[in-house]
Coordinates of C-alpha atoms and ligand atoms in Angstrom, one line a residue:
M1 CA 10.6 6.3 18.3
S2 CA 13.7 5.0 16.0
Y3 CA 12.9 2.3 12.6
A4 CA 15.1 -1.1 12.2
A5 CA 14.3 -2.4 8.7
P6 CA 13.4 -6.0 9.5
T7 CA 15.7 -7.3 6.4
R8 CA 16.0 -11.0 7.8
E9 CA 11.9 -11.1 8.0
M10 CA 11.6 -9.2 4.7
L11 CA 14.3 -11.4 2.8
F12 CA 12.8 -14.4 4.2
T13 CA 9.6 -13.4 2.7
M14 CA 10.2 -12.5 -0.5
K15 CA 12.2 -15.7 -0.7
E16 CA 9.7 -18.2 0.9
I17 CA 6.5 -16.7 -0.1
G18 CA 6.7 -14.1 -2.7
G19 CA 8.6 -16.9 -4.8
L20 CA 12.1 -14.5 -5.2
D21 CA 14.5 -16.9 -7.0
A22 CA 12.3 -17.7 -9.6
V23 CA 11.6 -14.0 -10.1
L24 CA 15.5 -13.4 -10.3
A25 CA 15.5 -16.3 -12.8
Q26 CA 13.2 -14.5 -15.3
P27 CA 14.9 -12.7 -18.3
G28 CA 15.7 -9.2 -17.6
F29 CA 17.0 -9.5 -14.2
E30 CA 20.2 -10.7 -15.0
E31 CA 22.1 -8.4 -13.1
V32 CA 19.9 -8.6 -9.9
T33 CA 21.8 -11.1 -7.9
P34 CA 21.2 -12.0 -4.0
D35 CA 24.0 -10.1 -3.5
L36 CA 22.8 -6.9 -4.9
V37 CA 19.6 -8.2 -3.4
D38 CA 21.3 -7.6 0.2
T39 CA 23.2 -5.6 -0.2
I40 CA 20.1 -3.0 -1.7
L41 CA 18.2 -4.0 1.7
D42 CA 21.0 -3.0 3.9
E43 CA 21.2 0.6 2.5
A44 CA 17.9 1.2 1.6
G45 CA 17.2 0.0 5.9
K46 CA 20.3 2.4 6.5
F47 CA 18.4 5.3 4.7
A48 CA 14.8 5.0 6.4
A49 CA 16.7 4.4 9.8
E50 CA 19.0 7.5 9.6
V51 CA 17.6 9.7 7.6
L52 CA 13.4 9.2 7.5
A53 CA 12.7 7.8 10.3
P54 CA 14.1 11.3 12.6
L55 CA 11.6 13.4 10.4
N56 CA 8.9 11.3 11.0
Q57 CA 7.5 13.0 14.3
P58 CA 9.4 16.2 14.1
G59 CA 7.6 16.2 10.1
D60 CA 3.9 15.5 11.9
R61 CA 4.4 18.4 14.8
Q62 CA 5.0 20.9 12.3
G63 CA 3.8 20.2 8.7
N64 CA 3.8 22.3 5.7
R65 CA 3.2 26.1 5.6
W66 CA 1.1 27.5 2.7
E67 CA 1.4 31.3 1.8
A68 CA -0.4 33.0 -1.5
G69 CA 0.2 29.7 -3.2
T70 CA 3.9 28.2 -2.1
V71 CA 3.9 25.4 0.1
T72 CA 7.1 25.2 2.6
T73 CA 7.5 21.4 3.1
A74 CA 9.0 20.1 7.2
D75 CA 12.7 21.2 8.0
G76 CA 14.4 18.6 6.7
F77 CA 12.3 16.9 3.8
K78 CA 14.1 19.1 1.3
Q79 CA 17.3 18.0 2.0
A80 CA 16.3 14.3 3.0
Y81 CA 14.6 14.4 -0.8
A82 CA 17.4 15.4 -2.4
S83 CA 19.6 13.4 -1.0
F84 CA 16.8 10.4 -1.7
C85 CA 17.1 10.8 -5.5
E86 CA 21.4 12.0 -5.6
T87 CA 21.6 8.0 -4.0
G88 CA 19.2 6.9 -7.1
W89 CA 16.5 5.7 -4.4
N90 CA 14.0 8.1 -6.2
G91 CA 13.7 5.7 -9.9
M92 CA 15.0 2.3 -8.3
P93 CA 11.5 0.8 -9.3
A94 CA 11.0 3.0 -12.7
S95 CA 11.7 1.3 -16.0
A96 CA 15.5 1.2 -17.0
E97 CA 14.2 3.1 -20.4
F98 CA 14.0 6.2 -18.4
G99 CA 16.6 5.9 -16.0
G100 CA 15.1 3.9 -13.5
Q101 CA 16.6 0.8 -12.2
G102 CA 13.7 -1.6 -13.6
M103 CA 14.2 -4.0 -10.7
P104 CA 12.0 -6.7 -10.2
T105 CA 8.4 -5.5 -8.4
L106 CA 8.8 -7.8 -5.5
L107 CA 12.2 -6.4 -4.0
S108 CA 10.9 -2.4 -4.7
T109 CA 8.2 -3.6 -2.5
A110 CA 10.3 -4.8 0.4
V111 CA 12.1 -1.7 -0.7
L112 CA 8.8 0.7 -0.3
E113 CA 7.8 -0.7 2.5
M114 CA 10.9 1.0 4.3
W115 CA 9.9 4.2 3.0
K116 CA 6.5 4.5 4.0
A117 CA 7.2 2.4 7.4
S118 CA 9.7 5.2 8.6
N119 CA 8.2 8.3 7.3
M120 CA 5.0 7.6 5.5
S121 CA 4.3 11.6 4.6
F122 CA 7.6 11.3 2.8
S123 CA 7.1 8.3 0.8
L124 CA 4.2 9.7 -0.6
C125 CA 6.0 11.9 -2.5
Q126 CA 8.0 9.1 -4.7
M127 CA 4.7 6.9 -4.8
L128 CA 2.9 9.5 -7.1
T129 CA 5.7 9.8 -9.2
L130 CA 6.1 6.8 -9.9
G131 CA 2.4 5.9 -10.2
A132 CA 3.0 9.0 -12.7
V133 CA 5.6 7.8 -14.3
E134 CA 3.9 4.7 -14.9
A135 CA 0.8 5.9 -17.2
I136 CA 3.0 8.2 -18.9
A137 CA 5.1 5.6 -19.7
H138 CA 2.2 3.0 -20.5
H139 CA -0.2 5.8 -22.1
G140 CA 1.6 8.6 -23.3
T141 CA 3.5 10.1 -26.7
D142 CA 6.9 9.2 -27.3
A143 CA 7.5 13.0 -27.1
L144 CA 5.6 13.0 -24.0
K145 CA 7.9 10.3 -22.3
A146 CA 10.7 12.0 -23.5
R147 CA 9.9 15.2 -22.3
F148 CA 8.7 14.2 -18.7
L149 CA 10.2 11.1 -17.5
P150 CA 13.7 11.4 -17.5
A151 CA 13.5 14.2 -15.0
M152 CA 10.8 12.4 -12.7
V153 CA 12.3 9.4 -12.2
E154 CA 15.3 11.0 -11.5
G155 CA 13.0 12.8 -9.0
R156 CA 13.9 16.6 -9.9
W157 CA 10.3 17.0 -11.1
T158 CA 7.0 15.0 -8.8
G159 CA 4.3 13.8 -10.2
T160 CA 0.4 14.0 -8.9
M161 CA -2.1 12.4 -9.5
N162 CA -5.5 14.7 -10.2
L163 CA -8.9 12.9 -9.4
T164 CA -10.8 13.9 -7.0
E165 CA -13.1 16.5 -6.6
P166 CA -15.4 18.1 -4.5
Q167 CA -18.8 16.4 -5.6
A168 CA -16.8 13.2 -7.0
G169 CA -14.8 11.5 -4.7
S170 CA -15.9 7.4 -5.1
D171 CA -18.1 8.4 -7.6
L172 CA -15.6 9.5 -10.4
A173 CA -18.4 9.6 -13.4
A174 CA -19.5 12.9 -11.4
L175 CA -16.2 14.7 -12.0
R176 CA -16.9 18.4 -14.0
T177 CA -12.7 19.3 -14.5
K178 CA -12.8 20.6 -18.6
A179 CA -10.5 20.1 -21.3
V180 CA -10.6 22.3 -24.7
P181 CA -8.5 21.3 -27.3
E182 CA -6.3 24.4 -28.7
G183 CA -3.9 23.3 -31.1
E184 CA -1.4 20.7 -30.2
H185 CA -2.2 20.6 -26.4
Y186 CA -5.7 21.8 -24.3
R187 CA -6.5 24.0 -22.2
V188 CA -7.7 22.0 -18.5
S189 CA -10.1 24.3 -16.0
G190 CA -11.3 23.1 -13.1
T191 CA -11.0 22.5 -9.3
K192 CA -9.4 19.3 -7.9
I193 CA -9.5 18.2 -4.0
F194 CA -6.8 16.3 -2.1
I195 CA -4.2 16.5 -4.2
T196 CA -1.3 14.8 -2.1
W197 CA 2.2 16.7 -2.7
G198 CA 0.0 18.8 -5.4
E199 CA 2.4 22.3 -4.0
H200 CA 5.7 21.9 -2.5
D201 CA 9.3 22.8 -2.9
M202 CA 11.5 20.2 -2.9
A203 CA 11.2 20.0 -7.0
E204 CA 11.8 22.1 -9.9
N205 CA 8.5 21.1 -11.3
I206 CA 5.3 19.2 -10.7
V207 CA 3.8 17.0 -13.0
H208 CA 0.3 16.8 -12.4
L209 CA -2.2 13.8 -14.4
V210 CA -5.4 15.5 -14.8
L211 CA -8.8 13.6 -14.9
A212 CA -11.3 15.9 -17.8
R213 CA -14.2 16.0 -20.0
L214 CA -14.0 17.0 -23.2
P215 CA -16.9 20.0 -24.3
D216 CA -18.5 17.2 -26.2
A217 CA -17.1 14.1 -24.2
P218 CA -20.2 11.9 -23.1
P219 CA -21.7 11.6 -19.7
G220 CA -19.8 8.8 -16.9
V221 CA -17.2 7.2 -16.9
K222 CA -16.8 7.2 -20.5
G223 CA -15.8 10.4 -21.3
I224 CA -12.8 11.2 -19.2
S225 CA -9.9 11.6 -20.1
L226 CA -6.3 12.0 -18.8
F227 CA -4.2 15.0 -19.3
L228 CA -0.3 15.6 -18.6
V229 CA -0.6 19.4 -16.6
P230 CA 3.0 20.9 -15.8
K231 CA 3.4 23.5 -12.7
F232 CA 6.1 25.0 -15.4
L233 CA 5.9 24.5 -18.7
V234 CA 8.7 22.5 -20.9
D235 CA 9.9 22.9 -24.2
D236 CA 11.0 20.1 -26.5
E237 CA 14.8 20.4 -24.8
G238 CA 13.3 19.8 -21.7
R239 CA 13.9 22.8 -19.9
L240 CA 11.5 24.7 -18.0
G241 CA 9.4 27.8 -19.1
A242 CA 6.9 29.8 -18.1
R243 CA 4.5 29.5 -14.9
N244 CA 1.3 27.8 -16.2
D245 CA -2.0 28.4 -15.0
L246 CA -2.9 26.8 -12.2
V247 CA -2.6 27.1 -8.8
C248 CA -2.9 25.2 -5.5
A249 CA -5.6 27.3 -3.6
S250 CA -4.8 25.8 -0.1
I251 CA -3.8 22.9 2.1
E252 CA -5.8 20.4 4.3
H253 CA -5.5 20.5 7.6
K254 CA -5.7 16.8 9.0
M255 CA -5.7 14.0 10.8
G256 CA -2.7 11.9 9.9
I257 CA 0.5 12.3 7.3
R258 CA 0.9 15.8 8.2
A259 CA 3.9 16.4 6.7
S260 CA 2.4 15.7 3.4
A261 CA 0.4 18.6 1.6
T262 CA -3.2 17.7 0.8
A263 CA -3.8 20.8 -1.9
V264 CA -6.6 22.5 -3.3
M265 CA -5.8 22.8 -7.4
S266 CA -7.4 25.6 -8.5
F267 CA -6.2 24.9 -12.8
G268 CA -7.7 27.9 -15.2
E269 CA -8.7 30.8 -13.1
G270 CA -6.8 32.5 -16.1
P271 CA -7.3 31.4 -19.6
G272 CA -6.9 27.3 -18.5
A273 CA -4.0 25.3 -17.7
V274 CA -2.1 23.8 -20.9
G275 CA -2.6 20.0 -20.9
Y276 CA -1.1 17.4 -23.2
L277 CA -3.2 14.2 -23.6
V278 CA -2.2 11.0 -22.7
G279 CA -3.9 7.8 -24.1
E280 CA -6.8 8.3 -26.3
E281 CA -9.7 11.2 -25.6
N282 CA -12.2 10.0 -23.3
Q283 CA -10.2 6.5 -22.5
G284 CA -8.8 8.1 -19.3
L285 CA -10.5 6.0 -16.9
A286 CA -9.2 2.7 -18.6
C287 CA -6.0 4.3 -18.3
M288 CA -5.9 4.9 -15.0
F289 CA -6.8 1.5 -14.6
T290 CA -3.3 -0.4 -15.7
M291 CA -1.8 1.6 -13.1
M292 CA -4.3 0.6 -10.3
N293 CA -2.7 -2.6 -9.3
H294 CA 0.6 -1.1 -8.5
A295 CA -1.3 1.7 -6.9
R296 CA -3.1 -0.4 -4.8
L297 CA -0.3 -2.5 -3.7
N298 CA 1.2 0.1 -2.9
V299 CA -1.5 1.3 -0.7
G300 CA -1.5 -2.2 1.0
L301 CA 1.6 -2.3 1.6
E302 CA 1.5 1.3 3.6
G303 CA -0.5 -1.0 6.0
V304 CA 2.0 -3.2 6.1
A305 CA 4.9 -0.7 7.1
I306 CA 3.0 1.2 9.8
S307 CA 1.9 -1.7 11.3
E308 CA 5.4 -2.9 11.5
R309 CA 6.6 0.5 12.5
A310 CA 3.9 0.1 15.5
Y311 CA 4.6 -2.8 16.4
Q312 CA 8.3 -2.4 17.1
Q313 CA 7.8 0.9 19.3
A314 CA 4.9 -1.9 21.5
R315 CA 7.8 -4.1 21.5
A316 CA 10.3 -1.6 22.1
Y317 CA 7.9 0.1 25.1
A318 CA 7.2 -2.8 26.8
L319 CA 10.6 -4.1 27.0
D320 CA 11.7 -1.0 28.8
R321 CA 8.3 0.1 30.9
V322 CA 8.4 -1.2 34.3
Q323 CA 4.6 -2.1 36.1
G324 CA 3.3 -4.5 38.4
R325 CA 4.4 -8.0 38.8
T326 CA 4.2 -10.4 36.0
L327 CA 2.1 -13.4 36.9
G328 CA 3.6 -16.8 37.3
R329 CA 7.3 -14.6 37.9
E330 CA 7.2 -12.7 40.3
G331 CA 10.7 -14.6 41.2
E332 CA 12.7 -12.4 38.5
S333 CA 13.8 -9.4 38.8
D334 CA 12.5 -8.1 35.4
R335 CA 9.4 -7.3 36.0
T336 CA 8.8 -5.1 32.5
I337 CA 5.2 -5.2 31.2
V338 CA 6.1 -7.8 28.7
G339 CA 5.9 -10.2 31.2
H340 CA 2.2 -9.9 31.7
P341 CA 0.6 -12.4 29.5
D342 CA -1.9 -9.7 28.3
V343 CA 0.6 -7.8 26.7
R344 CA 2.1 -10.9 25.2
R345 CA -0.9 -11.5 23.5
M346 CA -1.4 -8.2 22.3
L347 CA 2.2 -7.7 20.6
M348 CA 2.0 -11.3 19.9
D349 CA -1.3 -10.2 17.6
M350 CA 0.3 -7.6 16.2
K351 CA 3.5 -9.3 15.2
A352 CA 1.2 -11.9 13.2
R353 CA -0.7 -9.8 11.9
T354 CA 1.7 -8.0 10.3
E355 CA 3.6 -10.6 8.8
A356 CA 0.5 -12.3 7.7
Q357 CA 0.1 -8.9 5.5
R358 CA 3.5 -8.9 4.6
A359 CA 3.4 -12.2 3.4
L360 CA 0.2 -11.5 1.5
A361 CA 1.9 -7.8 0.0
Y362 CA 4.6 -10.1 -1.0
Y363 CA 3.0 -12.6 -2.5
A364 CA 1.0 -10.5 -4.7
A365 CA 4.0 -8.8 -5.8
G366 CA 6.1 -11.7 -6.5
Q367 CA 2.5 -12.9 -8.8
M368 CA 3.0 -9.2 -10.3
D369 CA 6.8 -10.1 -11.7
R370 CA 5.6 -13.6 -12.4
A371 CA 2.5 -12.1 -15.1
R372 CA 5.4 -9.9 -16.5
G373 CA 8.2 -11.9 -17.1
H374 CA 7.1 -15.6 -16.8
A375 CA 8.6 -17.9 -19.5
D376 CA 5.3 -19.1 -20.6
A377 CA 2.6 -17.5 -21.5
G378 CA -0.3 -20.1 -19.2
Q379 CA 1.5 -18.7 -16.1
R380 CA 1.7 -15.6 -17.2
A381 CA -2.0 -15.3 -17.9
A382 CA -2.2 -17.6 -14.9
A383 CA -0.6 -15.2 -12.6
Q384 CA -2.1 -12.1 -13.7
A385 CA -5.8 -13.5 -13.0
L386 CA -4.6 -14.4 -9.7
V387 CA -3.1 -10.7 -9.0
D388 CA -6.0 -9.3 -10.2
L389 CA -7.9 -11.3 -7.5
L390 CA -5.9 -10.8 -5.0
I391 CA -5.0 -7.1 -5.0
P392 CA -8.1 -6.0 -3.1
V393 CA -7.8 -8.0 -0.4
V394 CA -4.3 -6.6 0.0
K395 CA -5.7 -3.3 -0.2
G396 CA -8.0 -3.9 1.9
W397 CA -7.3 -5.8 4.3
C398 CA -3.7 -4.7 5.0
T399 CA -4.7 -1.4 5.4
E400 CA -8.3 -2.2 8.1
G401 CA -6.0 -4.4 10.1
A402 CA -3.5 -1.6 9.8
Q403 CA -6.3 0.3 12.1
L404 CA -6.1 -2.8 14.6
V405 CA -2.4 -3.5 15.1
T406 CA -1.9 0.2 15.4
A407 CA -5.0 1.1 17.7
T408 CA -3.2 -2.2 19.8
G409 CA -0.1 -0.2 19.6
V410 CA -1.5 2.9 21.7
Q411 CA -2.4 -0.3 24.1
V412 CA 0.4 -1.2 24.7
H413 CA 1.9 2.1 25.8
G414 CA -1.6 2.7 28.7
G415 CA -2.0 6.3 29.0
M416 CA 1.6 7.3 27.4
G417 CA -0.5 5.6 24.3
F418 CA -2.5 8.6 23.7
I419 CA 0.2 11.4 24.8
E420 CA 1.8 12.9 21.6
E421 CA 4.7 12.4 23.1
T422 CA 5.1 9.0 22.1
G423 CA 5.0 8.9 18.6
A424 CA 2.5 5.8 19.1
A425 CA -0.9 8.0 18.3
Q426 CA 1.0 9.1 15.3
H427 CA 1.1 6.0 13.7
Q428 CA -3.0 5.7 14.4
R429 CA -3.4 9.0 12.4
D430 CA -1.3 7.9 10.0
A431 CA -2.9 4.8 9.5
R432 CA -6.4 6.2 9.1
I433 CA -6.0 7.0 5.5
T434 CA -4.5 4.4 3.9
T435 CA -8.5 2.8 4.1
I436 CA -10.3 5.9 2.8
Y437 CA -7.6 6.7 -0.4
E438 CA -7.5 4.9 -3.4
G439 CA -10.6 3.4 -2.9
T440 CA -12.4 3.1 0.2
T441 CA -12.6 -0.6 1.8
G442 CA -15.5 -0.5 0.4
I443 CA -15.1 0.2 -2.9
Q444 CA -12.3 -2.5 -2.4
A445 CA -14.8 -5.4 -1.2
N446 CA -17.0 -4.3 -4.6
D447 CA -15.2 -5.0 -6.7
L448 CA -13.8 -8.2 -5.2
I449 CA -17.3 -9.4 -5.6
G450 CA -18.0 -8.1 -8.5
R451 CA -15.2 -7.4 -11.4
K452 CA -12.9 -10.4 -9.6
M453 CA -15.8 -12.7 -8.2
A454 CA -18.8 -12.3 -10.3
R455 CA -17.5 -11.4 -13.5
D456 CA -16.0 -15.2 -13.5
G457 CA -18.5 -16.9 -11.6
G458 CA -15.7 -17.1 -9.3
A459 CA -13.6 -19.0 -11.7
A460 CA -10.5 -17.4 -10.1
M461 CA -11.6 -17.5 -7.0
H462 CA -12.1 -21.2 -7.1
R463 CA -8.5 -22.0 -8.3
L464 CA -7.4 -19.9 -5.3
I465 CA -9.0 -22.0 -2.9
A466 CA -7.7 -25.6 -4.4
Q467 CA -4.6 -24.3 -4.1
M468 CA -4.9 -23.5 -0.5
R469 CA -6.4 -27.3 -0.4
S470 CA -4.1 -29.2 -1.9
D471 CA -1.0 -27.6 0.3
A472 CA -2.9 -28.0 3.5
A473 CA -3.7 -31.8 2.2
A474 CA 0.5 -31.7 1.4
L475 CA 0.9 -31.3 5.1
A476 CA -0.7 -33.9 6.4
G477 CA 2.0 -36.3 6.5
H478 CA 4.1 -34.0 9.0
D479 CA 4.7 -35.7 12.1
D480 CA 5.1 -32.2 13.6
A481 CA 2.7 -31.5 16.4
L482 CA 2.8 -27.7 15.5
I483 CA 2.3 -28.0 11.6
G484 CA -0.5 -30.6 12.3
T485 CA -2.4 -27.8 14.5
L486 CA -1.6 -25.1 11.5
R487 CA -2.5 -27.8 9.1
G488 CA -6.2 -28.0 11.2
S489 CA -7.0 -24.8 11.1
L490 CA -6.5 -23.7 8.0
E491 CA -8.8 -26.5 6.7
R492 CA -11.7 -25.2 8.4
G493 CA -10.4 -21.5 7.6
V494 CA -10.3 -23.0 4.2
Q495 CA -14.0 -24.7 4.4
A496 CA -15.0 -20.9 5.4
L497 CA -14.3 -19.3 2.8
A498 CA -15.3 -21.9 0.0
D499 CA -18.8 -21.9 2.0
A500 CA -18.9 -17.8 1.9
T501 CA -17.9 -17.8 -1.9
E502 CA -20.7 -19.9 -2.8
G503 CA -22.8 -18.1 -0.7
L504 CA -22.1 -15.0 -2.4
L505 CA -22.1 -15.4 -5.4
A506 CA -26.5 -17.1 -4.9
L507 CA -27.0 -13.5 -3.0
G508 CA -28.7 -10.8 -5.5
P509 CA -27.1 -7.6 -5.9
R510 CA -27.8 -5.3 -2.6
E511 CA -27.5 -8.6 -0.4
A512 CA -23.9 -9.3 -1.8
A513 CA -23.3 -6.3 -1.4
A514 CA -24.2 -5.9 2.0
A515 CA -21.7 -8.7 2.6
A516 CA -18.9 -7.4 0.8
V517 CA -16.3 -6.4 3.4
P518 CA -17.1 -9.0 6.0
F519 CA -16.3 -10.9 3.1
L520 CA -13.2 -9.4 2.0
W521 CA -12.0 -9.8 6.1
L522 CA -12.6 -13.4 5.6
A523 CA -10.6 -13.8 2.4
G524 CA -8.1 -11.3 3.9
T525 CA -7.6 -13.4 7.1
V526 CA -7.8 -17.1 5.2
I527 CA -5.0 -16.4 2.3
G528 CA -3.2 -14.8 5.7
G529 CA -3.3 -17.7 7.2
W530 CA -2.4 -19.9 4.4
L531 CA 1.0 -18.2 4.0
M532 CA 1.6 -18.1 7.4
T533 CA 1.2 -21.9 7.4
R534 CA 3.5 -21.6 3.9
A535 CA 6.0 -20.1 6.1
A536 CA 5.7 -21.8 8.9
D537 CA 6.7 -25.0 6.7
A538 CA 9.5 -23.5 4.7
A539 CA 11.2 -22.3 8.5
T540 CA 11.1 -26.0 10.1
T541 CA 12.3 -27.6 6.8
Q542 CA 15.2 -25.1 7.3
I543 CA 15.4 -25.7 10.9
A544 CA 15.6 -29.3 10.0
S545 CA 18.5 -28.7 7.3
G546 CA 20.1 -27.2 10.4
S547 CA 20.0 -23.6 9.7
A548 CA 21.9 -20.8 11.9
D549 CA 19.2 -19.1 11.9
A550 CA 17.1 -20.6 14.4
D551 CA 15.7 -17.8 17.0
F552 CA 14.6 -16.2 13.5
L553 CA 12.8 -19.4 12.7
N554 CA 11.2 -20.9 15.8
A555 CA 10.0 -17.3 15.5
K556 CA 8.4 -17.3 12.2
R557 CA 6.5 -20.6 13.5
G558 CA 5.5 -19.7 17.2
T559 CA 4.0 -16.5 15.0
A560 CA 2.5 -18.4 12.5
L561 CA 1.1 -20.7 15.5
H562 CA -0.8 -17.3 16.9
F563 CA -2.3 -16.6 13.8
A564 CA -3.8 -19.7 13.5
L565 CA -5.4 -20.2 17.3
H566 CA -5.8 -16.4 17.5
L567 CA -7.5 -14.5 14.2
L568 CA -7.9 -17.5 12.0
P569 CA -10.7 -18.6 14.1
H570 CA -12.5 -15.3 13.2
A571 CA -13.2 -16.7 9.6
A572 CA -15.8 -19.1 11.1
A573 CA -17.2 -16.3 12.4
L574 CA -17.2 -14.0 9.2
R575 CA -18.5 -17.2 7.5
E576 CA -22.0 -16.2 9.5
V577 CA -22.2 -12.8 9.0
V578 CA -21.2 -13.2 5.1
L579 CA -24.1 -16.2 4.4
H580 CA -26.7 -14.5 6.5
G581 CA -26.1 -10.7 7.9
A582 CA -27.1 -8.8 4.8
A583 CA -30.9 -9.4 6.6
S584 CA -29.7 -7.1 9.6
T585 CA -27.8 -4.9 7.1
L586 CA -30.8 -3.8 5.3
A587 CA -33.4 -4.3 7.5
L588 CA -33.5 -0.6 8.9
G589 CA -34.8 2.2 6.4
A590 CA -32.6 5.1 6.1
G591 CA -35.3 7.0 8.7
Q592 CA -34.7 4.5 11.5
L593 CA -30.7 4.4 11.3
Ligands
LIG1 C1 -5.1 12.9 2.7 C2 -5.7 12.3 1.6 C3 -5.0 12.4 0.5 C4 -5.7 12.0 -1.0 N1 -5.1 11.8 -2.2 C5 -5.5 12.1 -3.1 C6 -4.2 12.0 -4.4 O1 -3.5 12.1 -4.7 N2 -5.6 12.3 -5.5 C7 -6.7 11.8 -5.9 O2 -7.4 12.2 -6.7 N3 -7.4 11.9 -4.6 C8 -7.2 11.7 -3.6 N4 -7.4 11.9 -2.2 C9 -8.8 11.6 -2.2 C10 -9.8 10.1 -2.0 O3 -8.7 8.8 -2.7 C11 -10.9 10.5 -1.6 O4 -11.1 10.9 -0.7 C12 -11.5 8.9 -2.0 O5 -11.3 8.0 -2.7 C13 -13.1 8.7 -1.4 O6 -13.6 9.5 -2.0 P1 -14.8 10.7 -0.8 O7 -13.6 11.5 0.2 O8 -15.6 12.3 -1.3 O9 -15.3 9.5 -0.5 P2 -17.2 9.3 -0.5 O10 -17.2 8.7 -2.3 O11 -18.2 10.1 -0.5 O12 -17.6 8.0 0.5 C14 -18.3 8.3 1.4 C15 -18.1 6.6 2.5 O13 -19.4 6.6 1.4 C16 -18.7 5.0 0.5 N5 -19.1 4.9 -0.3 C17 -19.3 5.6 -1.5 N6 -19.5 5.2 -2.8 C18 -19.7 3.9 -2.5 C19 -19.7 2.8 -3.4 N7 -20.5 2.9 -4.8 N8 -20.2 1.6 -2.6 C20 -20.0 1.0 -1.1 N9 -19.5 2.3 -0.5 C21 -19.6 3.5 -0.6 C22 -17.2 4.8 1.5 O14 -16.6 3.7 1.4 C23 -16.8 6.0 2.3 O15 -17.8 5.2 3.6 C24 -7.0 11.8 -0.9 C25 -8.0 11.7 -0.2 C26 -7.4 12.1 1.2 C27 -8.0 12.6 2.8

């Protein structure tokens, strides 16, 4: 169950798809030289492969142990976490103002992919901590920032997001946790469920960000506020004090990511947990929204990462397992299953999907850097509009794709895939949560067709379609047959997306909602095909200019071709589903289902 970070592929995708050179030329990244980028990728790859990957399967088997409110993590996790923090990986993506290294989102995206691929359970702790850091940095008072952020960036204290309650999952308007003002702080009481890394033994303190309602708050989402509620109270000098009034009531027994504790948190069983307001009263959801793009990019990236891990594992198995005669290769001594055309098909599907997902995630990450730091305000605004449009696609499509990739990984293993020993099943189980948390696929699709398309009349999507069309047109003069095939496939895909976009915008709200997930699939498939075409074009140029890396570059071309011939054609079918499928979805009454 080894893992090798695909640094060559990551660097290529960062450069050719994410626009790394342009990002590094932005103010603030002067010290991030190409050499430093290489070193960071190499060192992170080593940590992922040597420290985190070996803990993945044992952690899944052992899980966490809950006893009287305390949680003991799986063997080796505590030491790995200490070393992760000591070597500075925890704060790498965070702002230098609070002790982080302020790296570009594009670079930290590649590094985070390694943590997620090598050990998704472990990686969640940093992901939640950095999410909390971002929320406090944007919305907290200077005093809160000074008191909490340096220790969180360092990793001495970890962070959580406490949104979900038994009756409030996708619909946060239903949440009931209370916060009552008391002098300089508030007293928080209520029950939160499914809190990732809500309790553990890896850090001195846990800083919970909790959504709650004030006594006089308006109903619904307009009455939600955000509070910082530490496990141990902290004085002005940052010293830990008394235990706060909160406890981990239990942890869940779950299908995947078993080495990360998923906690039921009980706040205020006594006088109420001391909490500090983050942002304005009743603006809690708006505060969460400012970090939503990063959080959703990160979960989309989990889809990429777990796909990569499953692919590596399936490839290794296929190159080793001997079974049957391979058609057309009867005379050859190598009888491993990789010779069977159908096994090749599975591996190529996995590879093409994984690389297209990565291209989409890194493209969005590069646009995030552009939106924040480009010298031109118009470019910043255009990049932000593109990020807003793409994020639900990154989250929804990369995680749904991971279901297919990890399931195919099991299939490549045959019966051994169904046996836990190989680890292939764990990847499928771990991947399963990614389409559920941080907004289910249905919620992403509603966001895409509602806030991101209906609100601007489809303007951002029209701009993206125009860009894809002009890129395809620019390939017209190419005398390379493979590029010609990619171009034709891309043009058909973009036309399907354009037709579906117009059709969707004309549907009534209920019909549009019924078509939303197929539309998200369509958008992901076409954008993925577009970016793979770009990658193949760049690879072709590099080969022509005599690059020494012809093996990798030719493989990139071949993978793009597979995407164009096997996956992009699904766009035509999805167009039909979007345009005509709502009728059957809604035809039966609830009692007839
Ligand atoms: C392992 C794990 C870790 C988690 N970590 C955290 C965490 O750290 N912090 C936290 O706050 N929460 C966390 N969650 C909670 C997670 O975010 C929720 O489970 C998720 O938001 C879905 O809510 P729900 O489970 O109540 O499902 P529901 O909202 O009940 O959804 C059930 C089904 O109905 C669909 N549905 C619901 N509403 C709509 C709608 N408006 N349109 C279309 N379809 C809809 C959904 O897509 C889904 O298919 C975690 C959950 C798990 C299992």
